[in-house]
Amino acid sequence: MTVITRFAPSPTGLLHIGGARTALYNFLFSRHHGGKFLLRIEDTDRARSTEEAVRVILEGLEWLGITPDEPPLFQSTRFARHVEVAHQLLAAGKAYRCYCTPEELAEMRERALREGRAPRYDGRWRNRDPSEAPPGVAPAIRLKAPQEGETVVEDLVQGTVRVANAELDDMILLRSDGTPTYLHAVVVDDHDMGITHVIRGDDHLTNTFRQIQIYRAMGWEVPRFAHIPLIHGADGKKLSKRHGAVSVLEFREQGYLPEALCNYLLRLGWGHGDLEVISREEAIRLFDIKDVGRAPARMDYAKLTHLNAVWLRRADDERLLAEIEARLALRFGPLTETHRARIRALLPELKERAKTLNDLAEAASFLITRPEFEPKAAALLDASRRALLARLAARLAETPFEDRATLHETLRQFAEAEGLKLGEVAQPLRAALTGRTTSPPIDATLAALGREETLARLKALPPLEEAVETLRDRG
RNA sequence: GUCCCGUUCGUCUAGAGGCCUAGGACACCAGCCUUUCACGUUGGUAACACGGGUUCGAAUCCCGUACGGGACGCCA
């Protein structure tokens, strides 16, 4: 049997990391078993569904590399089929029309709650004769669910979960306005799509019992289920639109790499020994739904960021260059080939130091624009250091810049001649060239910037007394 | 309220009765490396929710308690 899984988000909000992880697990599971992964957009709630949300889901999945094997199916297009199945059930005597009014149901619920019972439909139309139907009332169609025995889910994650059928009431299949309910539509679609494994959030676990009853009533094969725990926010509360649920696209904007986010999401609720850094290929090879934990996990940005730094260091330089360029161009306009060459030259050093693409772009910015000086850097550029740098400039004017080792040696000899330690030369130089007190190694920085630009910056050092004063005033 | 699920360092997890003096990762602290910052590296702080069983032996099995989560809709 070919494994077919699906991700079935409703386009009423964002694609947040909880949804993204569900999609990832479905994807990995199907790939691990050489099967298919499908996408179904559950847009039956027309009032709340938006095209924008659909776009965000599609774009988010695309970015994460979790793409379906077939074009997405929109649930709203399946309306007629949902109705058809409900009527089949009706004709087979496995469903019935219920003429209860909303007021009646509300009262039923209230009384149950008051008497400490679970709020359930009491089945008052289950066995009534259709001739008793009140005139002018449009009926809902309810499933004639078994009342005795129990319904069991052999869940791949949760294990065997059973509930007494007496706990379940007769669910509505078709509303009185003729539209299908979610629970019914999902079953019909999953069946028609040939879904073999339903992997979803464990907030659906208790829905599963009712869904199984529909499969049974139709005589359909019941798929395997795997209910994975929800992801909670950093504060341990459920992720919701109002509460820490950010779109996966925001992670992209913040400079996270899709492979890092996937790696993080994979490890959130799943583990394989001591493995932490896991590629897509390894994930496909190792992923087993049985290894998914049962407790909800919390989002931890620090770990995500760490993983991002790991993947950043492994990333291809040209790809990173494109990402940096896209970000810097927003601030400084199009880059020139000279700029690109500088970034390329320093990239191996820059990527060691960055946690996100945004960090990386920021750290590279001095290569394409004259720096603004941080107070601590400005403080390094007092009169005597400026004189020192002027003497150094004369030496650098005669030094080839192609080779880091040569530059390093030049600096070392210069420092020695001045009776200084290397750092006492390197720090003012770094400050003058980058405007900061931290940067990649000074020889690499010089080499990337080139002789012409280096000398120009040393010559054109702006007066920075003001900054120095400010720093002094602050203590 | 009823039903369902869960509970190992701050966080993510390893752990399928003896391999556990409970391992790894992030974060944190200290040291080393060093031209700054990172990287790297060495070490450290830190957990089996609680109470009863079962067993020669329990983080692992059973029961209860507490706490957390989810579901109970003519929402999805």
mmCIF file with all atom_site columns, C-alpha atoms in Angstrom, chain A residues 234-433:
data_model
loop_
_atom_site.group_PDB
_atom_site.id
_atom_site.type_symbol
_atom_site.label_atom_id
_atom_site.label_alt_id
_atom_site.label_comp_id
_atom_site.label_asym_id
_atom_site.label_entity_id
_atom_site.label_seq_id
_atom_site.pdbx_PDB_ins_code
_atom_site.Cartn_x
_atom_site.Cartn_y
_atom_site.Cartn_z
_atom_site.occupancy
_atom_site.B_iso_or_equiv
_atom_site.pdbx_formal_charge
_atom_site.auth_seq_id
_atom_site.auth_comp_id
_atom_site.auth_asym_id
_atom_site.auth_atom_id
_atom_site.pdbx_PDB_model_num
ATOM 1   C CA . ALA A 1 234 ? 7.771  30.488 25.036 1.00 0.00 ? 234 ALA A CA 1
ATOM 2   C CA . ASP A 1 235 ? 5.497  31.086 28.019 1.00 0.00 ? 235 ASP A CA 1
ATOM 3   C CA . GLY A 1 236 ? 3.980  27.617 27.822 1.00 0.00 ? 236 GLY A CA 1
ATOM 4   C CA . LYS A 1 237 ? 0.601  28.770 26.619 1.00 0.00 ? 237 LYS A CA 1
ATOM 5   C CA . LYS A 1 238 ? -1.106 27.569 23.503 1.00 0.00 ? 238 LYS A CA 1
ATOM 6   C CA . LEU A 1 239 ? -0.072 29.267 20.299 1.00 0.00 ? 239 LEU A CA 1
ATOM 7   C CA . SER A 1 240 ? -2.857 31.352 18.887 1.00 0.00 ? 240 SER A CA 1
ATOM 8   C CA . LYS A 1 241 ? -3.304 34.301 16.588 1.00 0.00 ? 241 LYS A CA 1
ATOM 9   C CA . ARG A 1 242 ? -3.199 36.662 19.501 1.00 0.00 ? 242 ARG A CA 1
ATOM 10  C CA . HIS A 1 243 ? -0.536 34.789 21.324 1.00 0.00 ? 243 HIS A CA 1
ATOM 11  C CA . GLY A 1 244 ? 2.924  34.404 19.901 1.00 0.00 ? 244 GLY A CA 1
ATOM 12  C CA . ALA A 1 245 ? 1.852  32.639 16.745 1.00 0.00 ? 245 ALA A CA 1
ATOM 13  C CA . VAL A 1 246 ? 3.957  34.258 14.091 1.00 0.00 ? 246 VAL A CA 1
ATOM 14  C CA . SER A 1 247 ? 3.805  33.435 10.440 1.00 0.00 ? 247 SER A CA 1
ATOM 15  C CA . VAL A 1 248 ? 6.640  31.304 9.153  1.00 0.00 ? 248 VAL A CA 1
ATOM 16  C CA . LEU A 1 249 ? 7.231  34.067 6.642  1.00 0.00 ? 249 LEU A CA 1
ATOM 17  C CA . GLU A 1 250 ? 8.249  36.315 9.503  1.00 0.00 ? 250 GLU A CA 1
ATOM 18  C CA . PHE A 1 251 ? 11.070 33.937 10.253 1.00 0.00 ? 251 PHE A CA 1
ATOM 19  C CA . ARG A 1 252 ? 12.188 34.404 6.697  1.00 0.00 ? 252 ARG A CA 1
ATOM 20  C CA . GLU A 1 253 ? 12.121 38.160 7.142  1.00 0.00 ? 253 GLU A CA 1
ATOM 21  C CA . GLN A 1 254 ? 14.130 37.881 10.328 1.00 0.00 ? 254 GLN A CA 1
ATOM 22  C CA . GLY A 1 255 ? 16.875 36.125 8.434  1.00 0.00 ? 255 GLY A CA 1
ATOM 23  C CA . TYR A 1 256 ? 16.306 32.507 9.340  1.00 0.00 ? 256 TYR A CA 1
ATOM 24  C CA . LEU A 1 257 ? 17.174 29.797 6.866  1.00 0.00 ? 257 LEU A CA 1
ATOM 25  C CA . PRO A 1 258 ? 14.419 27.346 5.908  1.00 0.00 ? 258 PRO A CA 1
ATOM 26  C CA . GLU A 1 259 ? 16.645 24.353 6.601  1.00 0.00 ? 259 GLU A CA 1
ATOM 27  C CA . ALA A 1 260 ? 17.349 25.707 10.081 1.00 0.00 ? 260 ALA A CA 1
ATOM 28  C CA . LEU A 1 261 ? 13.685 26.207 10.855 1.00 0.00 ? 261 LEU A CA 1
ATOM 29  C CA . CYS A 1 262 ? 12.871 22.718 9.565  1.00 0.00 ? 262 CYS A CA 1
ATOM 30  C CA . ASN A 1 263 ? 15.693 21.247 11.617 1.00 0.00 ? 263 ASN A CA 1
ATOM 31  C CA . TYR A 1 264 ? 14.414 23.025 14.705 1.00 0.00 ? 264 TYR A CA 1
ATOM 32  C CA . LEU A 1 265 ? 10.813 22.038 14.101 1.00 0.00 ? 265 LEU A CA 1
ATOM 33  C CA . LEU A 1 266 ? 11.814 18.458 13.516 1.00 0.00 ? 266 LEU A CA 1
ATOM 34  C CA . ARG A 1 267 ? 13.586 18.294 16.866 1.00 0.00 ? 267 ARG A CA 1
ATOM 35  C CA . LEU A 1 268 ? 10.676 19.908 18.636 1.00 0.00 ? 268 LEU A CA 1
ATOM 36  C CA . GLY A 1 269 ? 8.795  16.817 19.666 1.00 0.00 ? 269 GLY A CA 1
ATOM 37  C CA . TRP A 1 270 ? 10.934 14.266 17.913 1.00 0.00 ? 270 TRP A CA 1
ATOM 38  C CA . GLY A 1 271 ? 14.356 12.927 18.670 1.00 0.00 ? 271 GLY A CA 1
ATOM 39  C CA . HIS A 1 272 ? 16.808 10.365 17.385 1.00 0.00 ? 272 HIS A CA 1
ATOM 40  C CA . GLY A 1 273 ? 19.446 9.677  19.988 1.00 0.00 ? 273 GLY A CA 1
ATOM 41  C CA . ASP A 1 274 ? 21.816 12.593 20.371 1.00 0.00 ? 274 ASP A CA 1
ATOM 42  C CA . LEU A 1 275 ? 21.362 13.927 16.855 1.00 0.00 ? 275 LEU A CA 1
ATOM 43  C CA . GLU A 1 276 ? 20.816 17.669 16.730 1.00 0.00 ? 276 GLU A CA 1
ATOM 44  C CA . VAL A 1 277 ? 21.854 18.934 13.310 1.00 0.00 ? 277 VAL A CA 1
ATOM 45  C CA . ILE A 1 278 ? 19.844 17.044 10.750 1.00 0.00 ? 278 ILE A CA 1
ATOM 46  C CA . SER A 1 279 ? 19.617 17.598 7.020  1.00 0.00 ? 279 SER A CA 1
ATOM 47  C CA . ARG A 1 280 ? 16.486 17.049 4.999  1.00 0.00 ? 280 ARG A CA 1
ATOM 48  C CA . GLU A 1 281 ? 17.891 13.819 3.562  1.00 0.00 ? 281 GLU A CA 1
ATOM 49  C CA . GLU A 1 282 ? 18.769 12.465 6.983  1.00 0.00 ? 282 GLU A CA 1
ATOM 50  C CA . ALA A 1 283 ? 15.383 13.494 8.285  1.00 0.00 ? 283 ALA A CA 1
ATOM 51  C CA . ILE A 1 284 ? 13.644 11.520 5.561  1.00 0.00 ? 284 ILE A CA 1
ATOM 52  C CA . ARG A 1 285 ? 15.800 8.529  6.261  1.00 0.00 ? 285 ARG A CA 1
ATOM 53  C CA . LEU A 1 286 ? 15.413 8.608  10.037 1.00 0.00 ? 286 LEU A CA 1
ATOM 54  C CA . PHE A 1 287 ? 11.920 9.932  10.574 1.00 0.00 ? 287 PHE A CA 1
ATOM 55  C CA . ASP A 1 288 ? 9.636  7.501  12.315 1.00 0.00 ? 288 ASP A CA 1
ATOM 56  C CA . ILE A 1 289 ? 6.294  8.696  13.570 1.00 0.00 ? 289 ILE A CA 1
ATOM 57  C CA . LYS A 1 290 ? 6.658  6.394  16.573 1.00 0.00 ? 290 LYS A CA 1
ATOM 58  C CA . ASP A 1 291 ? 9.524  8.524  17.859 1.00 0.00 ? 291 ASP A CA 1
ATOM 59  C CA . VAL A 1 292 ? 7.310  11.573 18.216 1.00 0.00 ? 292 VAL A CA 1
ATOM 60  C CA . GLY A 1 293 ? 6.811  12.472 21.863 1.00 0.00 ? 293 GLY A CA 1
ATOM 61  C CA . ARG A 1 294 ? 3.460  12.938 23.512 1.00 0.00 ? 294 ARG A CA 1
ATOM 62  C CA . ALA A 1 295 ? 4.055  16.037 25.585 1.00 0.00 ? 295 ALA A CA 1
ATOM 63  C CA . PRO A 1 296 ? 3.600  19.533 24.181 1.00 0.00 ? 296 PRO A CA 1
ATOM 64  C CA . ALA A 1 297 ? 6.798  21.464 23.477 1.00 0.00 ? 297 ALA A CA 1
ATOM 65  C CA . ARG A 1 298 ? 7.703  25.093 23.899 1.00 0.00 ? 298 ARG A CA 1
ATOM 66  C CA . MET A 1 299 ? 9.125  27.360 21.289 1.00 0.00 ? 299 MET A CA 1
ATOM 67  C CA . ASP A 1 300 ? 12.708 28.358 22.138 1.00 0.00 ? 300 ASP A CA 1
ATOM 68  C CA . TYR A 1 301 ? 14.172 31.106 19.976 1.00 0.00 ? 301 TYR A CA 1
ATOM 69  C CA . ALA A 1 302 ? 17.669 30.725 21.400 1.00 0.00 ? 302 ALA A CA 1
ATOM 70  C CA . LYS A 1 303 ? 17.964 27.191 20.126 1.00 0.00 ? 303 LYS A CA 1
ATOM 71  C CA . LEU A 1 304 ? 16.453 28.059 16.772 1.00 0.00 ? 304 LEU A CA 1
ATOM 72  C CA . THR A 1 305 ? 18.978 30.862 16.437 1.00 0.00 ? 305 THR A CA 1
ATOM 73  C CA . HIS A 1 306 ? 21.834 28.560 17.312 1.00 0.00 ? 306 HIS A CA 1
ATOM 74  C CA . LEU A 1 307 ? 20.736 26.060 14.704 1.00 0.00 ? 307 LEU A CA 1
ATOM 75  C CA . ASN A 1 308 ? 20.436 28.881 12.218 1.00 0.00 ? 308 ASN A CA 1
ATOM 76  C CA . ALA A 1 309 ? 24.052 29.845 12.854 1.00 0.00 ? 309 ALA A CA 1
ATOM 77  C CA . VAL A 1 310 ? 25.082 26.258 12.232 1.00 0.00 ? 310 VAL A CA 1
ATOM 78  C CA . TRP A 1 311 ? 23.264 26.096 8.903  1.00 0.00 ? 311 TRP A CA 1
ATOM 79  C CA . LEU A 1 312 ? 24.490 29.542 7.969  1.00 0.00 ? 312 LEU A CA 1
ATOM 80  C CA . ARG A 1 313 ? 28.084 28.393 8.286  1.00 0.00 ? 313 ARG A CA 1
ATOM 81  C CA . ARG A 1 314 ? 27.317 25.420 6.076  1.00 0.00 ? 314 ARG A CA 1
ATOM 82  C CA . ALA A 1 315 ? 25.490 27.443 3.474  1.00 0.00 ? 315 ALA A CA 1
ATOM 83  C CA . ASP A 1 316 ? 26.855 28.067 0.010  1.00 0.00 ? 316 ASP A CA 1
ATOM 84  C CA . ASP A 1 317 ? 28.608 31.439 -0.335 1.00 0.00 ? 317 ASP A CA 1
ATOM 85  C CA . GLU A 1 318 ? 26.888 32.507 -3.532 1.00 0.00 ? 318 GLU A CA 1
ATOM 86  C CA . ARG A 1 319 ? 23.507 31.846 -1.985 1.00 0.00 ? 319 ARG A CA 1
ATOM 87  C CA . LEU A 1 320 ? 24.456 33.904 1.058  1.00 0.00 ? 320 LEU A CA 1
ATOM 88  C CA . LEU A 1 321 ? 25.789 36.652 -1.146 1.00 0.00 ? 321 LEU A CA 1
ATOM 89  C CA . ALA A 1 322 ? 22.426 36.891 -2.886 1.00 0.00 ? 322 ALA A CA 1
ATOM 90  C CA . GLU A 1 323 ? 20.650 37.095 0.491  1.00 0.00 ? 323 GLU A CA 1
ATOM 91  C CA . ILE A 1 324 ? 23.022 39.764 1.744  1.00 0.00 ? 324 ILE A CA 1
ATOM 92  C CA . GLU A 1 325 ? 22.707 41.724 -1.451 1.00 0.00 ? 325 GLU A CA 1
ATOM 93  C CA . ALA A 1 326 ? 18.911 41.670 -1.316 1.00 0.00 ? 326 ALA A CA 1
ATOM 94  C CA . ARG A 1 327 ? 19.035 43.120 2.179  1.00 0.00 ? 327 ARG A CA 1
ATOM 95  C CA . LEU A 1 328 ? 21.739 45.720 1.609  1.00 0.00 ? 328 LEU A CA 1
ATOM 96  C CA . ALA A 1 329 ? 20.190 46.901 -1.630 1.00 0.00 ? 329 ALA A CA 1
ATOM 97  C CA . LEU A 1 330 ? 17.119 47.957 0.313  1.00 0.00 ? 330 LEU A CA 1
ATOM 98  C CA . ARG A 1 331 ? 19.224 50.330 2.342  1.00 0.00 ? 331 ARG A CA 1
ATOM 99  C CA . PHE A 1 332 ? 21.989 51.406 0.005  1.00 0.00 ? 332 PHE A CA 1
ATOM 100 C CA . GLY A 1 333 ? 20.693 50.812 -3.475 1.00 0.00 ? 333 GLY A CA 1
ATOM 101 C CA . PRO A 1 334 ? 22.080 48.372 -6.034 1.00 0.00 ? 334 PRO A CA 1
ATOM 102 C CA . LEU A 1 335 ? 25.492 46.884 -5.346 1.00 0.00 ? 335 LEU A CA 1
ATOM 103 C CA . THR A 1 336 ? 28.392 47.134 -7.722 1.00 0.00 ? 336 THR A CA 1
ATOM 104 C CA . GLU A 1 337 ? 30.670 44.325 -8.802 1.00 0.00 ? 337 GLU A CA 1
ATOM 105 C CA . THR A 1 338 ? 33.334 45.813 -6.519 1.00 0.00 ? 338 THR A CA 1
ATOM 106 C CA . HIS A 1 339 ? 30.986 45.522 -3.563 1.00 0.00 ? 339 HIS A CA 1
ATOM 107 C CA . ARG A 1 340 ? 30.198 41.948 -4.415 1.00 0.00 ? 340 ARG A CA 1
ATOM 108 C CA . ALA A 1 341 ? 33.869 41.091 -4.714 1.00 0.00 ? 341 ALA A CA 1
ATOM 109 C CA . ARG A 1 342 ? 34.535 42.532 -1.251 1.00 0.00 ? 342 ARG A CA 1
ATOM 110 C CA . ILE A 1 343 ? 31.695 40.591 0.301  1.00 0.00 ? 343 ILE A CA 1
ATOM 111 C CA . ARG A 1 344 ? 32.778 37.396 -1.403 1.00 0.00 ? 344 ARG A CA 1
ATOM 112 C CA . ALA A 1 345 ? 36.280 37.843 -0.102 1.00 0.00 ? 345 ALA A CA 1
ATOM 113 C CA . LEU A 1 346 ? 35.186 38.290 3.488  1.00 0.00 ? 346 LEU A CA 1
ATOM 114 C CA . LEU A 1 347 ? 32.216 35.916 3.484  1.00 0.00 ? 347 LEU A CA 1
ATOM 115 C CA . PRO A 1 348 ? 34.064 32.915 4.934  1.00 0.00 ? 348 PRO A CA 1
ATOM 116 C CA . GLU A 1 349 ? 34.945 35.065 7.944  1.00 0.00 ? 349 GLU A CA 1
ATOM 117 C CA . LEU A 1 350 ? 31.608 36.841 8.162  1.00 0.00 ? 350 LEU A CA 1
ATOM 118 C CA . LYS A 1 351 ? 29.518 33.692 8.191  1.00 0.00 ? 351 LYS A CA 1
ATOM 119 C CA . GLU A 1 352 ? 31.472 32.360 11.157 1.00 0.00 ? 352 GLU A CA 1
ATOM 120 C CA . ARG A 1 353 ? 30.225 35.301 13.164 1.00 0.00 ? 353 ARG A CA 1
ATOM 121 C CA . ALA A 1 354 ? 26.591 35.668 12.133 1.00 0.00 ? 354 ALA A CA 1
ATOM 122 C CA . LYS A 1 355 ? 23.493 34.061 13.593 1.00 0.00 ? 355 LYS A CA 1
ATOM 123 C CA . THR A 1 356 ? 21.017 35.212 10.989 1.00 0.00 ? 356 THR A CA 1
ATOM 124 C CA . LEU A 1 357 ? 21.047 36.553 7.459  1.00 0.00 ? 357 LEU A CA 1
ATOM 125 C CA . ASN A 1 358 ? 20.155 39.936 8.874  1.00 0.00 ? 358 ASN A CA 1
ATOM 126 C CA . ASP A 1 359 ? 23.218 39.809 11.139 1.00 0.00 ? 359 ASP A CA 1
ATOM 127 C CA . LEU A 1 360 ? 25.280 38.839 8.163  1.00 0.00 ? 360 LEU A CA 1
ATOM 128 C CA . ALA A 1 361 ? 24.071 41.722 6.036  1.00 0.00 ? 361 ALA A CA 1
ATOM 129 C CA . GLU A 1 362 ? 24.641 44.118 8.895  1.00 0.00 ? 362 GLU A CA 1
ATOM 130 C CA . ALA A 1 363 ? 28.170 42.836 9.452  1.00 0.00 ? 363 ALA A CA 1
ATOM 131 C CA . ALA A 1 364 ? 28.937 43.216 5.744  1.00 0.00 ? 364 ALA A CA 1
ATOM 132 C CA . SER A 1 365 ? 27.535 46.714 5.417  1.00 0.00 ? 365 SER A CA 1
ATOM 133 C CA . PHE A 1 366 ? 30.837 48.460 6.075  1.00 0.00 ? 366 PHE A CA 1
ATOM 134 C CA . LEU A 1 367 ? 32.168 46.883 2.895  1.00 0.00 ? 367 LEU A CA 1
ATOM 135 C CA . ILE A 1 368 ? 29.856 48.922 0.724  1.00 0.00 ? 368 ILE A CA 1
ATOM 136 C CA . THR A 1 369 ? 29.535 52.167 2.624  1.00 0.00 ? 369 THR A CA 1
ATOM 137 C CA . ARG A 1 370 ? 31.769 54.351 4.761  1.00 0.00 ? 370 ARG A CA 1
ATOM 138 C CA . PRO A 1 371 ? 31.073 53.485 8.365  1.00 0.00 ? 371 PRO A CA 1
ATOM 139 C CA . GLU A 1 372 ? 29.136 55.345 10.961 1.00 0.00 ? 372 GLU A CA 1
ATOM 140 C CA . PHE A 1 373 ? 31.216 55.215 14.082 1.00 0.00 ? 373 PHE A CA 1
ATOM 141 C CA . GLU A 1 374 ? 30.051 53.497 17.214 1.00 0.00 ? 374 GLU A CA 1
ATOM 142 C CA . PRO A 1 375 ? 31.000 55.486 20.325 1.00 0.00 ? 375 PRO A CA 1
ATOM 143 C CA . LYS A 1 376 ? 33.425 52.817 21.455 1.00 0.00 ? 376 LYS A CA 1
ATOM 144 C CA . ALA A 1 377 ? 35.110 52.853 18.073 1.00 0.00 ? 377 ALA A CA 1
ATOM 145 C CA . ALA A 1 378 ? 35.259 56.634 17.983 1.00 0.00 ? 378 ALA A CA 1
ATOM 146 C CA . ALA A 1 379 ? 36.880 56.650 21.416 1.00 0.00 ? 379 ALA A CA 1
ATOM 147 C CA . LEU A 1 380 ? 39.716 54.609 19.991 1.00 0.00 ? 380 LEU A CA 1
ATOM 148 C CA . LEU A 1 381 ? 40.483 57.321 17.456 1.00 0.00 ? 381 LEU A CA 1
ATOM 149 C CA . ASP A 1 382 ? 42.124 59.999 19.547 1.00 0.00 ? 382 ASP A CA 1
ATOM 150 C CA . ALA A 1 383 ? 44.921 62.242 18.295 1.00 0.00 ? 383 ALA A CA 1
ATOM 151 C CA . SER A 1 384 ? 47.800 59.913 19.058 1.00 0.00 ? 384 SER A CA 1
ATOM 152 C CA . ARG A 1 385 ? 46.069 56.904 17.475 1.00 0.00 ? 385 ARG A CA 1
ATOM 153 C CA . ARG A 1 386 ? 45.331 59.014 14.426 1.00 0.00 ? 386 ARG A CA 1
ATOM 154 C CA . ALA A 1 387 ? 48.990 59.862 14.116 1.00 0.00 ? 387 ALA A CA 1
ATOM 155 C CA . LEU A 1 388 ? 49.784 56.190 14.467 1.00 0.00 ? 388 LEU A CA 1
ATOM 156 C CA . LEU A 1 389 ? 47.343 55.331 11.708 1.00 0.00 ? 389 LEU A CA 1
ATOM 157 C CA . ALA A 1 390 ? 48.869 57.996 9.470  1.00 0.00 ? 390 ALA A CA 1
ATOM 158 C CA . ARG A 1 391 ? 52.277 56.365 9.860  1.00 0.00 ? 391 ARG A CA 1
ATOM 159 C CA . LEU A 1 392 ? 50.696 52.980 9.213  1.00 0.00 ? 392 LEU A CA 1
ATOM 160 C CA . ALA A 1 393 ? 48.996 54.284 6.089  1.00 0.00 ? 393 ALA A CA 1
ATOM 161 C CA . ALA A 1 394 ? 52.361 55.141 4.650  1.00 0.00 ? 394 ALA A CA 1
ATOM 162 C CA . ARG A 1 395 ? 53.492 51.577 5.172  1.00 0.00 ? 395 ARG A CA 1
ATOM 163 C CA . LEU A 1 396 ? 50.287 50.097 3.767  1.00 0.00 ? 396 LEU A CA 1
ATOM 164 C CA . ALA A 1 397 ? 50.647 52.215 0.669  1.00 0.00 ? 397 ALA A CA 1
ATOM 165 C CA . GLU A 1 398 ? 53.638 50.065 -0.191 1.00 0.00 ? 398 GLU A CA 1
ATOM 166 C CA . THR A 1 399 ? 52.152 46.734 0.810  1.00 0.00 ? 399 THR A CA 1
ATOM 167 C CA . PRO A 1 400 ? 50.464 44.317 -1.576 1.00 0.00 ? 400 PRO A CA 1
ATOM 168 C CA . PHE A 1 401 ? 46.886 43.596 -0.404 1.00 0.00 ? 401 PHE A CA 1
ATOM 169 C CA . GLU A 1 402 ? 46.312 40.340 -2.189 1.00 0.00 ? 402 GLU A CA 1
ATOM 170 C CA . ASP A 1 403 ? 47.602 38.151 0.571  1.00 0.00 ? 403 ASP A CA 1
ATOM 171 C CA . ARG A 1 404 ? 46.474 38.012 4.195  1.00 0.00 ? 404 ARG A CA 1
ATOM 172 C CA . ALA A 1 405 ? 49.774 36.628 5.420  1.00 0.00 ? 405 ALA A CA 1
ATOM 173 C CA . THR A 1 406 ? 51.688 39.552 3.938  1.00 0.00 ? 406 THR A CA 1
ATOM 174 C CA . LEU A 1 407 ? 49.327 42.021 5.511  1.00 0.00 ? 407 LEU A CA 1
ATOM 175 C CA . HIS A 1 408 ? 49.602 40.278 8.829  1.00 0.00 ? 408 HIS A CA 1
ATOM 176 C CA . GLU A 1 409 ? 53.366 40.383 8.654  1.00 0.00 ? 409 GLU A CA 1
ATOM 177 C CA . THR A 1 410 ? 53.348 44.056 7.742  1.00 0.00 ? 410 THR A CA 1
ATOM 178 C CA . LEU A 1 411 ? 51.167 44.892 10.719 1.00 0.00 ? 411 LEU A CA 1
ATOM 179 C CA . ARG A 1 412 ? 53.263 42.786 13.034 1.00 0.00 ? 412 ARG A CA 1
ATOM 180 C CA . GLN A 1 413 ? 56.482 44.482 11.959 1.00 0.00 ? 413 GLN A CA 1
ATOM 181 C CA . PHE A 1 414 ? 54.892 47.908 12.154 1.00 0.00 ? 414 PHE A CA 1
ATOM 182 C CA . ALA A 1 415 ? 53.687 47.237 15.687 1.00 0.00 ? 415 ALA A CA 1
ATOM 183 C CA . GLU A 1 416 ? 57.103 45.996 16.690 1.00 0.00 ? 416 GLU A CA 1
ATOM 184 C CA . ALA A 1 417 ? 58.765 49.078 15.288 1.00 0.00 ? 417 ALA A CA 1
ATOM 185 C CA . GLU A 1 418 ? 56.333 51.245 17.228 1.00 0.00 ? 418 GLU A CA 1
ATOM 186 C CA . GLY A 1 419 ? 56.963 49.252 20.375 1.00 0.00 ? 419 GLY A CA 1
ATOM 187 C CA . LEU A 1 420 ? 53.332 48.181 20.499 1.00 0.00 ? 420 LEU A CA 1
ATOM 188 C CA . LYS A 1 421 ? 51.456 44.915 20.681 1.00 0.00 ? 421 LYS A CA 1
ATOM 189 C CA . LEU A 1 422 ? 49.627 43.858 17.550 1.00 0.00 ? 422 LEU A CA 1
ATOM 190 C CA . GLY A 1 423 ? 46.268 44.496 19.150 1.00 0.00 ? 423 GLY A CA 1
ATOM 191 C CA . GLU A 1 424 ? 47.221 48.083 19.892 1.00 0.00 ? 424 GLU A CA 1
ATOM 192 C CA . VAL A 1 425 ? 47.552 48.658 16.175 1.00 0.00 ? 425 VAL A CA 1
ATOM 193 C CA . ALA A 1 426 ? 44.769 46.391 15.014 1.00 0.00 ? 426 ALA A CA 1
ATOM 194 C CA . GLN A 1 427 ? 42.040 47.904 17.176 1.00 0.00 ? 427 GLN A CA 1
ATOM 195 C CA . PRO A 1 428 ? 42.371 51.531 16.059 1.00 0.00 ? 428 PRO A CA 1
ATOM 196 C CA . LEU A 1 429 ? 42.731 50.340 12.495 1.00 0.00 ? 429 LEU A CA 1
ATOM 197 C CA . ARG A 1 430 ? 39.602 48.232 12.803 1.00 0.00 ? 430 ARG A CA 1
ATOM 198 C CA . ALA A 1 431 ? 37.722 51.162 14.292 1.00 0.00 ? 431 ALA A CA 1
ATOM 199 C CA . ALA A 1 432 ? 38.833 53.487 11.519 1.00 0.00 ? 432 ALA A CA 1
ATOM 200 C CA . LEU A 1 433 ? 37.867 51.116 8.726  1.00 0.00 ? 433 LEU A CA 1
#
